[in-house]
Short mmCIF file of C-alpha atoms in Angstrom, two decimals:
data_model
loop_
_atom_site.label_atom_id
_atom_site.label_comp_id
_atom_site.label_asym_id
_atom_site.label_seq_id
_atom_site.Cartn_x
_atom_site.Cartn_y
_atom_site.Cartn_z
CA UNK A 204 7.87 -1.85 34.53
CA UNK A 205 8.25 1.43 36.19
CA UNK A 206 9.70 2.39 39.74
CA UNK A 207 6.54 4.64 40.38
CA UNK A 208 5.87 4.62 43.98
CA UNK A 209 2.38 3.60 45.08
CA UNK A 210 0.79 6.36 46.27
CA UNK A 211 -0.06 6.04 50.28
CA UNK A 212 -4.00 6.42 50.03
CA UNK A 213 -4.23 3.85 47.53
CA UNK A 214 -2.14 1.61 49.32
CA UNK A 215 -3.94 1.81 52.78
CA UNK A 216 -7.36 1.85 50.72
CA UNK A 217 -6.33 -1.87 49.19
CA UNK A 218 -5.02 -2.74 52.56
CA UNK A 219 -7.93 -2.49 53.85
CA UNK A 220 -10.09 -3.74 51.02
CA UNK A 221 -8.11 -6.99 51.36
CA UNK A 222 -8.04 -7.46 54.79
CA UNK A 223 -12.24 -7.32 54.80
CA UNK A 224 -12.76 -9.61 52.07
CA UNK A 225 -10.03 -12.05 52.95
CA UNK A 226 -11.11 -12.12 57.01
CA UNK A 227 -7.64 -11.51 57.70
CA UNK A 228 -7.02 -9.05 60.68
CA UNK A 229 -4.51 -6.58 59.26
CA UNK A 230 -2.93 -6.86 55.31
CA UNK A 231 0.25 -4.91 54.66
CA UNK A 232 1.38 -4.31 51.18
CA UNK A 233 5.28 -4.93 51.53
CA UNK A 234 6.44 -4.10 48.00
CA UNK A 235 4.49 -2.12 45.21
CA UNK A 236 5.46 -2.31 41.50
CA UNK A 237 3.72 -0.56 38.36
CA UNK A 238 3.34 -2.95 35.78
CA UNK A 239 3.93 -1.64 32.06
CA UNK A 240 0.32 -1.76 30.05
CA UNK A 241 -1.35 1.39 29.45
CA UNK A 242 -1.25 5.00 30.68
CA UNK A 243 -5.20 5.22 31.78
CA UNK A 244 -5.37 1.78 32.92
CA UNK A 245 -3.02 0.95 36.14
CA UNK A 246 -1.51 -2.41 36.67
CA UNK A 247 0.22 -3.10 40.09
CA UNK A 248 1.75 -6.56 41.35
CA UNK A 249 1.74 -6.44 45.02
CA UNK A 250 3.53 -8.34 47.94
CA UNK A 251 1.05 -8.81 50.60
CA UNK A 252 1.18 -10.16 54.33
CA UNK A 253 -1.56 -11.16 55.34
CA UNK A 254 -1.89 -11.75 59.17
CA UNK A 255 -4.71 -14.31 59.46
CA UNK A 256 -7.69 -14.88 57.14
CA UNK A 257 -8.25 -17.35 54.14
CA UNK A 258 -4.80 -15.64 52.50
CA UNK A 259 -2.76 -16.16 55.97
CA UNK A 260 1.11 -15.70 55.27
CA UNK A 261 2.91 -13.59 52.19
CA UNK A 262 0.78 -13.70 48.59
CA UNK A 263 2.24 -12.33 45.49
CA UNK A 264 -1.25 -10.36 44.19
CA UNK A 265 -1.92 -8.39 40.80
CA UNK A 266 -4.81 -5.11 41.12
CA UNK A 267 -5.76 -4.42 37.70
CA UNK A 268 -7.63 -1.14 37.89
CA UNK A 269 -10.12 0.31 35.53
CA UNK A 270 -10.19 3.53 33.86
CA UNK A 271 -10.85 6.47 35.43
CA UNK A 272 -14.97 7.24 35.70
CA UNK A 273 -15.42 9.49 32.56
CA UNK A 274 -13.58 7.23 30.46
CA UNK A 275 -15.00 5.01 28.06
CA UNK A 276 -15.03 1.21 28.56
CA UNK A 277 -15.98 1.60 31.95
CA UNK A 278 -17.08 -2.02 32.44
CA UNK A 279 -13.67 -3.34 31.18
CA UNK A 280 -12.98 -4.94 34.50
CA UNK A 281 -15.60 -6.68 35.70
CA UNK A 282 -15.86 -8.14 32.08
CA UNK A 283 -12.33 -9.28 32.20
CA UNK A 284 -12.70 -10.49 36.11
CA UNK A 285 -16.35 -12.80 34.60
CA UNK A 286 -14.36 -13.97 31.98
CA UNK A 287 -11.40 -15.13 34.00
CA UNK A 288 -13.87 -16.73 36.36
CA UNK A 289 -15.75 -18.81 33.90
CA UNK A 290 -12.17 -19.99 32.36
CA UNK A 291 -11.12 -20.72 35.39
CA UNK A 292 -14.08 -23.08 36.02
CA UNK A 293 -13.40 -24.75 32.94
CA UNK A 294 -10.48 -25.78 34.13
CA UNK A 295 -8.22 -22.94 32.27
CA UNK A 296 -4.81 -22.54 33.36
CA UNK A 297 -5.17 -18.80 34.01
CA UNK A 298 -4.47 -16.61 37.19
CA UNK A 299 -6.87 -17.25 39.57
CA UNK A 300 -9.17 -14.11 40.16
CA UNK A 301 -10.08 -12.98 43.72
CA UNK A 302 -11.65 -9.98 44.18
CA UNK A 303 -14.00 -7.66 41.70
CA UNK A 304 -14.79 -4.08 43.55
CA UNK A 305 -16.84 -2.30 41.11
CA UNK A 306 -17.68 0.33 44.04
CA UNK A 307 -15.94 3.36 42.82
CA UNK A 308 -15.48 5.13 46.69
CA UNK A 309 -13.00 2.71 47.56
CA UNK A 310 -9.98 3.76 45.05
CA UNK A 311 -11.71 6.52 42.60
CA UNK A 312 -12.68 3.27 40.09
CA UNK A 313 -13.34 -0.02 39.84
CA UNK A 314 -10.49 -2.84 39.77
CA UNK A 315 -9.97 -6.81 40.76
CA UNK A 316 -7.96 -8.36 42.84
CA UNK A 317 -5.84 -12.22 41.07
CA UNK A 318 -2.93 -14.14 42.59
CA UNK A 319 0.12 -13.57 40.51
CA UNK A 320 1.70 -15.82 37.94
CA UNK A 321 5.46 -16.03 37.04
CA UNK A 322 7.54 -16.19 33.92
CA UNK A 323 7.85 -14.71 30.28
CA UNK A 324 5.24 -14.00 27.38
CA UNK A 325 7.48 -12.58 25.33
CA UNK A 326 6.83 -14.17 21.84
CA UNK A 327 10.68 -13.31 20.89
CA UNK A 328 12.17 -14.79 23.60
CA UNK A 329 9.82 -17.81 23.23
CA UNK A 330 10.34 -18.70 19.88
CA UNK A 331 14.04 -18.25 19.80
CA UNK A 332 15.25 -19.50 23.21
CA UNK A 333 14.42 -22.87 24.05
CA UNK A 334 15.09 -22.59 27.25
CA UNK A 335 11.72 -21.12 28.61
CA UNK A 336 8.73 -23.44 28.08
CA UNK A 337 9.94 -26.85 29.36
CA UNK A 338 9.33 -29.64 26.46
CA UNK A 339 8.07 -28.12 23.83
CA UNK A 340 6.36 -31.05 22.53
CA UNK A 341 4.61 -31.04 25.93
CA UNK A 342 4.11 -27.15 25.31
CA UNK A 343 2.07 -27.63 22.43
CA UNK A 344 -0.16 -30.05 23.82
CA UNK A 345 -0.56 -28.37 26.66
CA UNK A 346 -1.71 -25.35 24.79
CA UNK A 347 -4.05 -27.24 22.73
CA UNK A 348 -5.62 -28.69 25.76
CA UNK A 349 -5.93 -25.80 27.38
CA UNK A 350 -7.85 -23.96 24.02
CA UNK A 351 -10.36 -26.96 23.98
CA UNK A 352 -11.07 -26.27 27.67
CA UNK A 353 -11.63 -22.61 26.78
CA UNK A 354 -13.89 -23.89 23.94
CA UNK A 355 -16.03 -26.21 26.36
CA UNK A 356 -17.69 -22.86 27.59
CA UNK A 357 -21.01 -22.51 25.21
CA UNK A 358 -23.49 -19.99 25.13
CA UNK A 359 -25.88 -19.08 26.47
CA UNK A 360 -24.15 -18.07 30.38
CA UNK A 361 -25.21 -15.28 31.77
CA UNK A 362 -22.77 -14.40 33.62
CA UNK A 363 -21.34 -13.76 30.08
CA UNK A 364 -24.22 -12.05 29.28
CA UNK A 365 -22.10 -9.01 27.96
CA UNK A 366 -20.91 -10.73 24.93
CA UNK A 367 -22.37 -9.93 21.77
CA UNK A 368 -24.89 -12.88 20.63
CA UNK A 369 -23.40 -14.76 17.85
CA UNK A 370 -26.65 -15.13 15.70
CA UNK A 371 -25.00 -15.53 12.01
CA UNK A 372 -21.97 -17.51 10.60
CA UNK A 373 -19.21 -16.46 12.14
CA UNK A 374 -16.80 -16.16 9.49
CA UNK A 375 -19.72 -14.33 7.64
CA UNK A 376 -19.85 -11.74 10.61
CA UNK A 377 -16.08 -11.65 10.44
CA UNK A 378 -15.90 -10.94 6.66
CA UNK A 379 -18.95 -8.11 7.13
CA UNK A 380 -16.71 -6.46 10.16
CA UNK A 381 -13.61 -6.19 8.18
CA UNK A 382 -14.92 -4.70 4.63
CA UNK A 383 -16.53 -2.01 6.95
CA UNK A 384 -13.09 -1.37 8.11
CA UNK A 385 -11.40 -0.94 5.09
CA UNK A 386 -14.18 1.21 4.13
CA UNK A 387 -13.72 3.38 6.98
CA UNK A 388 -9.88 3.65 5.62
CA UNK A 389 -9.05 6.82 3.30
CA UNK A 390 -6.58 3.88 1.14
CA UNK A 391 -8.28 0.78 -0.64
CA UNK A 392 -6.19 -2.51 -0.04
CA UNK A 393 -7.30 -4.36 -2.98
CA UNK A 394 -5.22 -7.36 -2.26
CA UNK A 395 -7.09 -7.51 0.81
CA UNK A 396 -10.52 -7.06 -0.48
CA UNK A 397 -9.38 -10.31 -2.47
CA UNK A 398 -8.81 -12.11 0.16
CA UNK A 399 -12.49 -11.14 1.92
CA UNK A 400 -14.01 -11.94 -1.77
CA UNK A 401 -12.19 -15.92 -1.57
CA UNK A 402 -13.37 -15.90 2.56
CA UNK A 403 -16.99 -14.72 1.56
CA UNK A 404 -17.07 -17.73 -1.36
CA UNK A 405 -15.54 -20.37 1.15
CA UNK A 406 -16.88 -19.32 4.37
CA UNK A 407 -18.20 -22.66 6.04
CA UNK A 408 -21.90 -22.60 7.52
CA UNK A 409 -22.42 -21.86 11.06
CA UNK A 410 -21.27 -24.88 13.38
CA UNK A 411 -21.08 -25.15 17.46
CA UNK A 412 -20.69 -21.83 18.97
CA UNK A 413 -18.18 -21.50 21.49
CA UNK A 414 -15.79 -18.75 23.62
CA UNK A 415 -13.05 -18.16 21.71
CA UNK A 416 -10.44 -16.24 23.24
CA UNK A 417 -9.93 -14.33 20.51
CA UNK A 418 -6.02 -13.63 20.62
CA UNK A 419 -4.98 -17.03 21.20
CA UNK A 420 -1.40 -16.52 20.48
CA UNK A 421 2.39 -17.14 21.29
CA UNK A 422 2.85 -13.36 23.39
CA UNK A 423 -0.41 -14.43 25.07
CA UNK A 424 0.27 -16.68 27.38
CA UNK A 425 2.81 -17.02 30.00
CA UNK A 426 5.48 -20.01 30.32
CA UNK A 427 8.37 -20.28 32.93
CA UNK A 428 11.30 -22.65 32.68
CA UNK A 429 8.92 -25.82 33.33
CA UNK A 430 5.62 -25.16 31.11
CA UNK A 431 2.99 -22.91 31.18
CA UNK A 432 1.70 -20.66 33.89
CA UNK A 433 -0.99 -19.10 32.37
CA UNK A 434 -3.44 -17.83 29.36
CA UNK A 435 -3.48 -14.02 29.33
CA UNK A 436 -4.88 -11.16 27.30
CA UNK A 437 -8.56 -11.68 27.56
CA UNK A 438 -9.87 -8.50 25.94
CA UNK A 439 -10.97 -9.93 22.50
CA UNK A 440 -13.03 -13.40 24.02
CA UNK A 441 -16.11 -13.85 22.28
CA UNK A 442 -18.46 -16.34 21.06
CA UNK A 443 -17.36 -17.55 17.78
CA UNK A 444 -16.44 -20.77 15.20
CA UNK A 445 -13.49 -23.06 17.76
CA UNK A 446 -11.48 -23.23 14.24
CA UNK A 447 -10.93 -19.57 14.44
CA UNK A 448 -8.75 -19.40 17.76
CA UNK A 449 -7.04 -22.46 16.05
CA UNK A 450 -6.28 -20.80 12.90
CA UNK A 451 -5.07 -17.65 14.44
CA UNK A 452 -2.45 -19.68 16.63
CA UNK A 453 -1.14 -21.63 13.57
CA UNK A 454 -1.13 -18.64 10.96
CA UNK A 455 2.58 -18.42 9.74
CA UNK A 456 2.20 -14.45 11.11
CA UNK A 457 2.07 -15.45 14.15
CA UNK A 458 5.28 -17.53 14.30
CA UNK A 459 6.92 -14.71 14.50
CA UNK A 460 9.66 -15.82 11.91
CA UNK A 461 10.04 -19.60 13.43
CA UNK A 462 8.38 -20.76 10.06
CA UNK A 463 8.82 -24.36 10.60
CA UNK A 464 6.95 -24.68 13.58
CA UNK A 465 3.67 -24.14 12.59
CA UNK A 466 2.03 -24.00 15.98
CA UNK A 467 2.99 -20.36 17.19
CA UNK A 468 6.50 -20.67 16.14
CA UNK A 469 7.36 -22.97 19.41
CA UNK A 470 6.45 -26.61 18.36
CA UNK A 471 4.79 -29.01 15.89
CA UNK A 472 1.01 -28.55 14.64
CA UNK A 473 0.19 -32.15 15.31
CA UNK A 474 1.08 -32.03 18.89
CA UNK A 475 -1.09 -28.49 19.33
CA UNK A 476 -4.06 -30.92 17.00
CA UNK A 477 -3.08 -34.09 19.87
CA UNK A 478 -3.48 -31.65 22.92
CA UNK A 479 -7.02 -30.23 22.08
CA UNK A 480 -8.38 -33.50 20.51
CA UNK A 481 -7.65 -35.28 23.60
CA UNK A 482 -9.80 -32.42 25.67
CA UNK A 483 -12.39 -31.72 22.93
CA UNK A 484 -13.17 -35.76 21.66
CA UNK A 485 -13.54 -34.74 18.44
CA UNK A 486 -10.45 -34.32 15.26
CA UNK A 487 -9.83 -31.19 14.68
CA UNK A 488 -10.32 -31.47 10.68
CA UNK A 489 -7.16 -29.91 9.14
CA UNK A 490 -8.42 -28.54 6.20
CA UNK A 491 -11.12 -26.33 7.78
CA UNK A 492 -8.14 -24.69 9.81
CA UNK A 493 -6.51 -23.12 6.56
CA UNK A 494 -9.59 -21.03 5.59
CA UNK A 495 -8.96 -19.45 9.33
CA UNK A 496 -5.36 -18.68 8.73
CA UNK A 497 -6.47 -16.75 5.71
CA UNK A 498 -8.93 -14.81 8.31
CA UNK A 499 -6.07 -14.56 10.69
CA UNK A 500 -3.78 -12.52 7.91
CA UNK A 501 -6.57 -10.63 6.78
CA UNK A 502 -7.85 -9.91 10.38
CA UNK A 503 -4.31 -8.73 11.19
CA UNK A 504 -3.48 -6.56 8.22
CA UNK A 505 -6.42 -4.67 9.25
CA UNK A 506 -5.46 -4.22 12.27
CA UNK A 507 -2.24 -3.39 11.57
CA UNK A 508 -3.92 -0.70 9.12
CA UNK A 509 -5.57 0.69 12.16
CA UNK A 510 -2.72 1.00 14.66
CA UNK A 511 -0.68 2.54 11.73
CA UNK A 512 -3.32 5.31 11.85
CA UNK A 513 -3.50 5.75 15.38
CA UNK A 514 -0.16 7.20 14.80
CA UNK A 515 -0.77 9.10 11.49
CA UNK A 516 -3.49 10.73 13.15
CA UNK A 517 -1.07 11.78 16.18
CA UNK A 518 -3.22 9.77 18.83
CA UNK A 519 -0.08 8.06 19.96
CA UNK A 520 3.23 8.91 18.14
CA UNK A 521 5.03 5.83 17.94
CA UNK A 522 7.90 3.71 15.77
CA UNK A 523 6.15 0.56 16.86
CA UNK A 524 2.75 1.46 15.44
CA UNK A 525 4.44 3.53 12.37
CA UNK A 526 6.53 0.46 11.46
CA UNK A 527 3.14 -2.05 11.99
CA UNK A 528 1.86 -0.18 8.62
CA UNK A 529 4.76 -2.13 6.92
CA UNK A 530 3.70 -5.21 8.04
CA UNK A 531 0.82 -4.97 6.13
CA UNK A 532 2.66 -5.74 2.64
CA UNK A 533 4.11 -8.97 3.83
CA UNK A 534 0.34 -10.27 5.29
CA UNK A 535 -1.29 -9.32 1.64
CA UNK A 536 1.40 -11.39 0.09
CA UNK A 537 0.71 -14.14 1.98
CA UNK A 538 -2.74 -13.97 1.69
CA UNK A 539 -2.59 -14.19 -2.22
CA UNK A 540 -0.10 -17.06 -1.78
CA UNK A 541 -2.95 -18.95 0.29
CA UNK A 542 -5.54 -18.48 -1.70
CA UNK A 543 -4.17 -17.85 -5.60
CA UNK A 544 -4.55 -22.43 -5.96
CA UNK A 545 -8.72 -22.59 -5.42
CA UNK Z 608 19.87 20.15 -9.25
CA UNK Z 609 20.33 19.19 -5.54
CA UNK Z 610 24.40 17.92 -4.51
CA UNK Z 611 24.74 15.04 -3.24
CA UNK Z 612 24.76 12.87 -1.09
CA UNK Z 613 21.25 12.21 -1.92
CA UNK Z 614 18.50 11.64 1.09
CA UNK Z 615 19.12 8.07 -0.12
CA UNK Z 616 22.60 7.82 0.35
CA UNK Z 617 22.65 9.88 4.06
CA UNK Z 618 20.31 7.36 5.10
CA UNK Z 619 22.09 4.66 4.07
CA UNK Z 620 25.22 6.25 5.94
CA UNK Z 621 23.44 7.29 9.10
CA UNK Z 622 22.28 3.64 9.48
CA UNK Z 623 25.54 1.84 9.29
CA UNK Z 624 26.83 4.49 11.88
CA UNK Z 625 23.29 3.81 13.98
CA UNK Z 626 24.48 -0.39 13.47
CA UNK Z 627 28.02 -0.18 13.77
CA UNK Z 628 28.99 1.98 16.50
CA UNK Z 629 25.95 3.06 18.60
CA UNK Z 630 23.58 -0.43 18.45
CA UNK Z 631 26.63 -2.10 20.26
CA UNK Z 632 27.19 0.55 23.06
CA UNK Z 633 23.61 0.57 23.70
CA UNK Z 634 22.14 -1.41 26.87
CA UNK Z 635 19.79 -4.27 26.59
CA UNK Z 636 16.67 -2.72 26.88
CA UNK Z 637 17.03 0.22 24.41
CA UNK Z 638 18.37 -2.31 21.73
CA UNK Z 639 14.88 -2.72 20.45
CA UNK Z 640 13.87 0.67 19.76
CA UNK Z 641 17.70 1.24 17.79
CA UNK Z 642 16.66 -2.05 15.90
CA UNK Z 643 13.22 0.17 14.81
CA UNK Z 644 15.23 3.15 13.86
CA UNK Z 645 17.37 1.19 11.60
CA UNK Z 646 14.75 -0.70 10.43
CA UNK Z 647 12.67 2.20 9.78
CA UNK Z 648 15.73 4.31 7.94
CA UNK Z 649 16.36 1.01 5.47
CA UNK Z 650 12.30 0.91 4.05
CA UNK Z 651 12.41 4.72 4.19
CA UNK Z 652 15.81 4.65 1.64
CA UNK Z 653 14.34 2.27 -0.23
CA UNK Z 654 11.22 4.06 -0.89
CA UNK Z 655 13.83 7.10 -2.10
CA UNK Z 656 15.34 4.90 -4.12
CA UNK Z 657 11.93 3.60 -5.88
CA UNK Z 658 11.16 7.41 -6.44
CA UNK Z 659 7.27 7.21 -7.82
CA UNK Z 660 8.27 4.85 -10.51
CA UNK Z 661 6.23 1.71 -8.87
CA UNK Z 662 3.33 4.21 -8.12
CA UNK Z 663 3.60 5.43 -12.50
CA UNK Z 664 3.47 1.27 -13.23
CA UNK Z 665 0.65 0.30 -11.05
CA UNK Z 666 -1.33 3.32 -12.17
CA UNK Z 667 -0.57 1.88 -16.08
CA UNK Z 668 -1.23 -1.71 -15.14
CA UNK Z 669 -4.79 -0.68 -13.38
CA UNK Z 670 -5.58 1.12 -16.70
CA UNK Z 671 -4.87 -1.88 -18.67
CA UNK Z 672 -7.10 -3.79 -16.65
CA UNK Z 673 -10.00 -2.07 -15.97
CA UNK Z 674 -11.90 1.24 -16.82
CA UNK Z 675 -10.50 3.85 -14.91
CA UNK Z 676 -12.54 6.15 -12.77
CA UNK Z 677 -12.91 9.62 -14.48
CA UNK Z 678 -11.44 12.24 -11.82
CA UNK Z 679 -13.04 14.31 -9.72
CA UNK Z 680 -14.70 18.01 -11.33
CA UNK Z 681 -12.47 20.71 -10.38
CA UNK Z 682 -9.54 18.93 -10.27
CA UNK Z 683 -7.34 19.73 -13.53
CA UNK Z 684 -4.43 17.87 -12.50
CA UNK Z 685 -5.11 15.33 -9.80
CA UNK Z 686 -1.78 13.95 -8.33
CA UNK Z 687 -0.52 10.34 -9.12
CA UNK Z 688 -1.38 9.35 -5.76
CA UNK Z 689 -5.05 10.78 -5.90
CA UNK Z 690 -5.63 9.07 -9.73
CA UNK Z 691 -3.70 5.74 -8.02
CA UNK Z 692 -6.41 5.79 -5.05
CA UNK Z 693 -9.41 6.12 -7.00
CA UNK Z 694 -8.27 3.28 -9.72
CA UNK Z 695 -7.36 0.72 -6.47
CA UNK Z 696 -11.23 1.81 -5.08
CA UNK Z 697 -12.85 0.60 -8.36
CA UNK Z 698 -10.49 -2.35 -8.48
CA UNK Z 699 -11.66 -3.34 -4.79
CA UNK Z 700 -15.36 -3.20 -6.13
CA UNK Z 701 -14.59 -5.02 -9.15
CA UNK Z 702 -13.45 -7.91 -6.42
CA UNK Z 703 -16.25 -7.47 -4.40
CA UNK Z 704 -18.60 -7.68 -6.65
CA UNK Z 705 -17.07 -11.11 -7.69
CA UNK Z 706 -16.45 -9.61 -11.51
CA UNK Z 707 -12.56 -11.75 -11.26
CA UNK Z 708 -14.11 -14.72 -9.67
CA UNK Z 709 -13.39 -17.19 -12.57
CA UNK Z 710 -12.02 -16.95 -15.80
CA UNK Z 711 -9.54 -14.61 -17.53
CA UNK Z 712 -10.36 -11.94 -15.56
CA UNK Z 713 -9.26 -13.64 -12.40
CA UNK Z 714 -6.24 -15.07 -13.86
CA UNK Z 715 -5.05 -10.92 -15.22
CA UNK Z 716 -6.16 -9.52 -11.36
CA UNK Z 717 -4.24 -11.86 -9.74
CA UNK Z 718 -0.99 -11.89 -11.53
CA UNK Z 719 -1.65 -7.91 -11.18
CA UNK Z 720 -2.22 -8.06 -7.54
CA UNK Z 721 0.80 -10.20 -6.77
CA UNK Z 722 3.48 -8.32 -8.71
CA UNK Z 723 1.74 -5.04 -6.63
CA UNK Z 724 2.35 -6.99 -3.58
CA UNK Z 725 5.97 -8.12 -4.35
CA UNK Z 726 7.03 -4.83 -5.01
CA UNK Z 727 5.48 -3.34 -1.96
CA UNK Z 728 6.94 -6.02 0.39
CA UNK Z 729 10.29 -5.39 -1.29
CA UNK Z 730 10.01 -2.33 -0.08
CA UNK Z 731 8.87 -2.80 3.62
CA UNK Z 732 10.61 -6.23 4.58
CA UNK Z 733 12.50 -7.70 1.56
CA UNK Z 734 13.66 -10.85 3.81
CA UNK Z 735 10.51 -11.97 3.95
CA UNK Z 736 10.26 -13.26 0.07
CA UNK Z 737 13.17 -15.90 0.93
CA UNK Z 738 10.36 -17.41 3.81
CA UNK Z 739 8.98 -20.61 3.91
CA UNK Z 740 5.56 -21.43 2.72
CA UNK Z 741 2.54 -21.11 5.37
CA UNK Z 742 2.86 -24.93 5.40
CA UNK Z 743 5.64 -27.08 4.66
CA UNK Z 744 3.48 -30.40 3.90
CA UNK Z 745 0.52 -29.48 1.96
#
């Protein structure tokens, strides 16, 4: 977070904005802060008072702008705002979303309006101080629960109608989608390419299609000192295989070091397996979730690959991305370790 | 012949300064970028350390395993890193192409592949060979 002031027109143009959707007869926007998250894309939490309206009294409010016109990914926002919506119709614990303007005169670009949620993501802090989180048994569960409610949304919806059609296997697509990204790459990685040979050879047929977040991580969702407050980072939701958002939250690479607690470093599988179960009706069967956490370290060390070369290429000098390249060793290792038995 | 101390050795120096005296002084939220700098000055001395001499025995072990690639026309003395590219691009086809699926073959790869992979990851995050399994009871 930065102290960067909000500049006057925008704040009397969301003023404004707010007041006339809300029915309130004057907003003020007490307090302003830039949230970290991007140079193009602006992030502001807001303290608003409302005087009258459906909002009457203070709200703590998030804007999450979209680039500016000219920019690729110009849709970005409304996607995210649908996306929210329809999770939190399922009965996601996410923030709630208010607002979408996608009429560019009001602030120079489109942006949404969601109430604000409190608390940590950091994966770090999580899986090293118990003190955030509440219970973590309870955590677990919770976080299971909350993935099978996310997995309860099927195609088709159209107001989700700007997700790719899943028409193949999934783990098929996924396999197809990450050779063509290590062909792209000027190095071969051929303890990678063995991993996508074993995940072509054991990739299970195409079952119930579901949204799948798509990062469904520990760092992606928000906790404060009682439990959760909410399931963030919506960007890579798509319809895919439910195993897959499973997989990626047990991988040991996304423990982030707290090896013995298999489910995201903070608590016991079985209690992440009890939490969804209990939502979804149906057992989670535990030896289809290992072929994912193979996909999740491949999937990873290719990304990793690819933010390595964002900085090599001088798009964005940074440690952080220079120093993801090294990851990449430690993910091939483990995915020959997975995979050397069958 | 170049004095010493060796790139190796200043490294090795400049980080227990960076750990010792500065990392302490720092405040909370630029601990994590002087944790990156360290972090990044340890793989980079051990890489000095390794000279090309992993690079030399991965090259020999590829030719052992497979037919090597003849190098490009024109090029009368392609680098190490150049020959080592184009032997880990026919390797990755071999693997594609399911050729060390079963058998002997798959058996030579692997044991190839993994002592490739140990070395590198001693090299980037050594710690992380002393790690648990992906799952304790399986």
């Amino acid at each position: 977070m930065s102290a960067v002031p909000m500049p006057h027109a925008l704040r009397g143009a969301l003023e404004r904005f707010v007041a006339q959707r809300s029915r309130a007869r004057h907003v003020r926007i007490a307090d302003a802060v830039r949230l970290s998250g991007g140079a193009i894309q602006e992030n502001w939490r807001v303290q608003a008072e409302f005087d009258g309206g459906e909002l009457d009294g203070e709200q703590s409010l998030v804007i999450r702008t979209d680039s500016p016109s000219g920019v690729s990914m110009s849709h970005t926002r409304a996607r995210e705002f649908a996306l929210l919506q329809a999770a939190f119709e399922a009965g996601v614990t996410v923030p709630q979303v208010l607002w979408l303007c996608e009429d560019r005169d009001i602030i120079g670009r489109s942006f949404f309006v969601m109430r604000c949620i409190a608390g940590t993501a950091a994966a770090h802090v999580l899986t090293r101080d118990a003190a955030w989180g509440g219970d973590r048994a309870q955590l677990c569960e919770r976080l299971g629960s909350e993935l099978a409610h996310i997995h309860s949304i099927r195609p088709p919806r159209k107001d989700l109608g700007f997700l790719p059609a899943c028409n193949e296997s999934p783990a098929m697509d996924a396999v197809r989608r990450l050779r063509a990204a290590l062909d792209r790459h000027h190095m071969p990685h051929p303890a990678l390419e063995w991993g996508l040979r074993w995940l072509e050879r054991h990739a299970p047929a195409r079952g119930a299609i579901v949204l799948c977040h798509g990062d469904y991580r520990t760092g992606n969702y928000m906790v404060d000192e009682h439990g959760l407050s909410g399931i963030l980072d919506w960007e890579f939701a798509g319809w895919g295989d439910p195993l897959q958002d499973i997989g990626w939250f047990c991988a040991k690479c996304w423990r982030f070091g707290a090896n013995s607690n298999e489910a995201g470093g903070i608590g016991q599988r079985l209690d992440f397996y009890r939490g969804y179960e209990r939502i979804s009706g149906s057992p989670i069967q535990d030896s289809r979730v290992h072929y994912w956490e193979v996909m999740a370290h491949v999937s990873w060390a290719v990304i990793a690959i690819q933010q390595a070369e964002r900085h090599l290429r001088g798009e964005e000098s940074s440690l952080l991305l220079a120093l993801t390249g090294h990851i990449v060793p430690e993910l091939e290792y483990e995915v020959l370790a997975m995979t050397e038995g069958v | 012949m170049r004095g010493q101390p060796t790139g190796e050795q200043l490294l090795e120096t400049a980080r227990g300064l960076l750990r010792d005296e500065l990392l302490p002084a720092l405040p909370a939220d630029k601990r994590h970028a002087a944790l990156m700098i360290a972090n990044a000055m340890a793989i980079a001395g051990r890489q000095l350390k390794n000279g090309e001499a992993h690079d030399r025995e991965e090259l020999a072990a590829l030719a052992a395993l497979l037919p090597l690639p003849p190098t490009s026309a024109g090029e009368d003395d392609p680098s190490l890193r150049t020959r080592l590219v184009a032997a880990n691009r026919a390797l990755c086809a071999m693997l594609r192409d399911g050729q060390a699926d079963h058998g002997a073959m798959r058996e030579r790869v692997l044991d190839h592949l993994r002592s490739v992979t140990r070395r590198a990851v001693e090299e980037s995050n050594p710690k992380y060979l002393a790690s648990k399994p992906a799952r304790v009871n399986r």
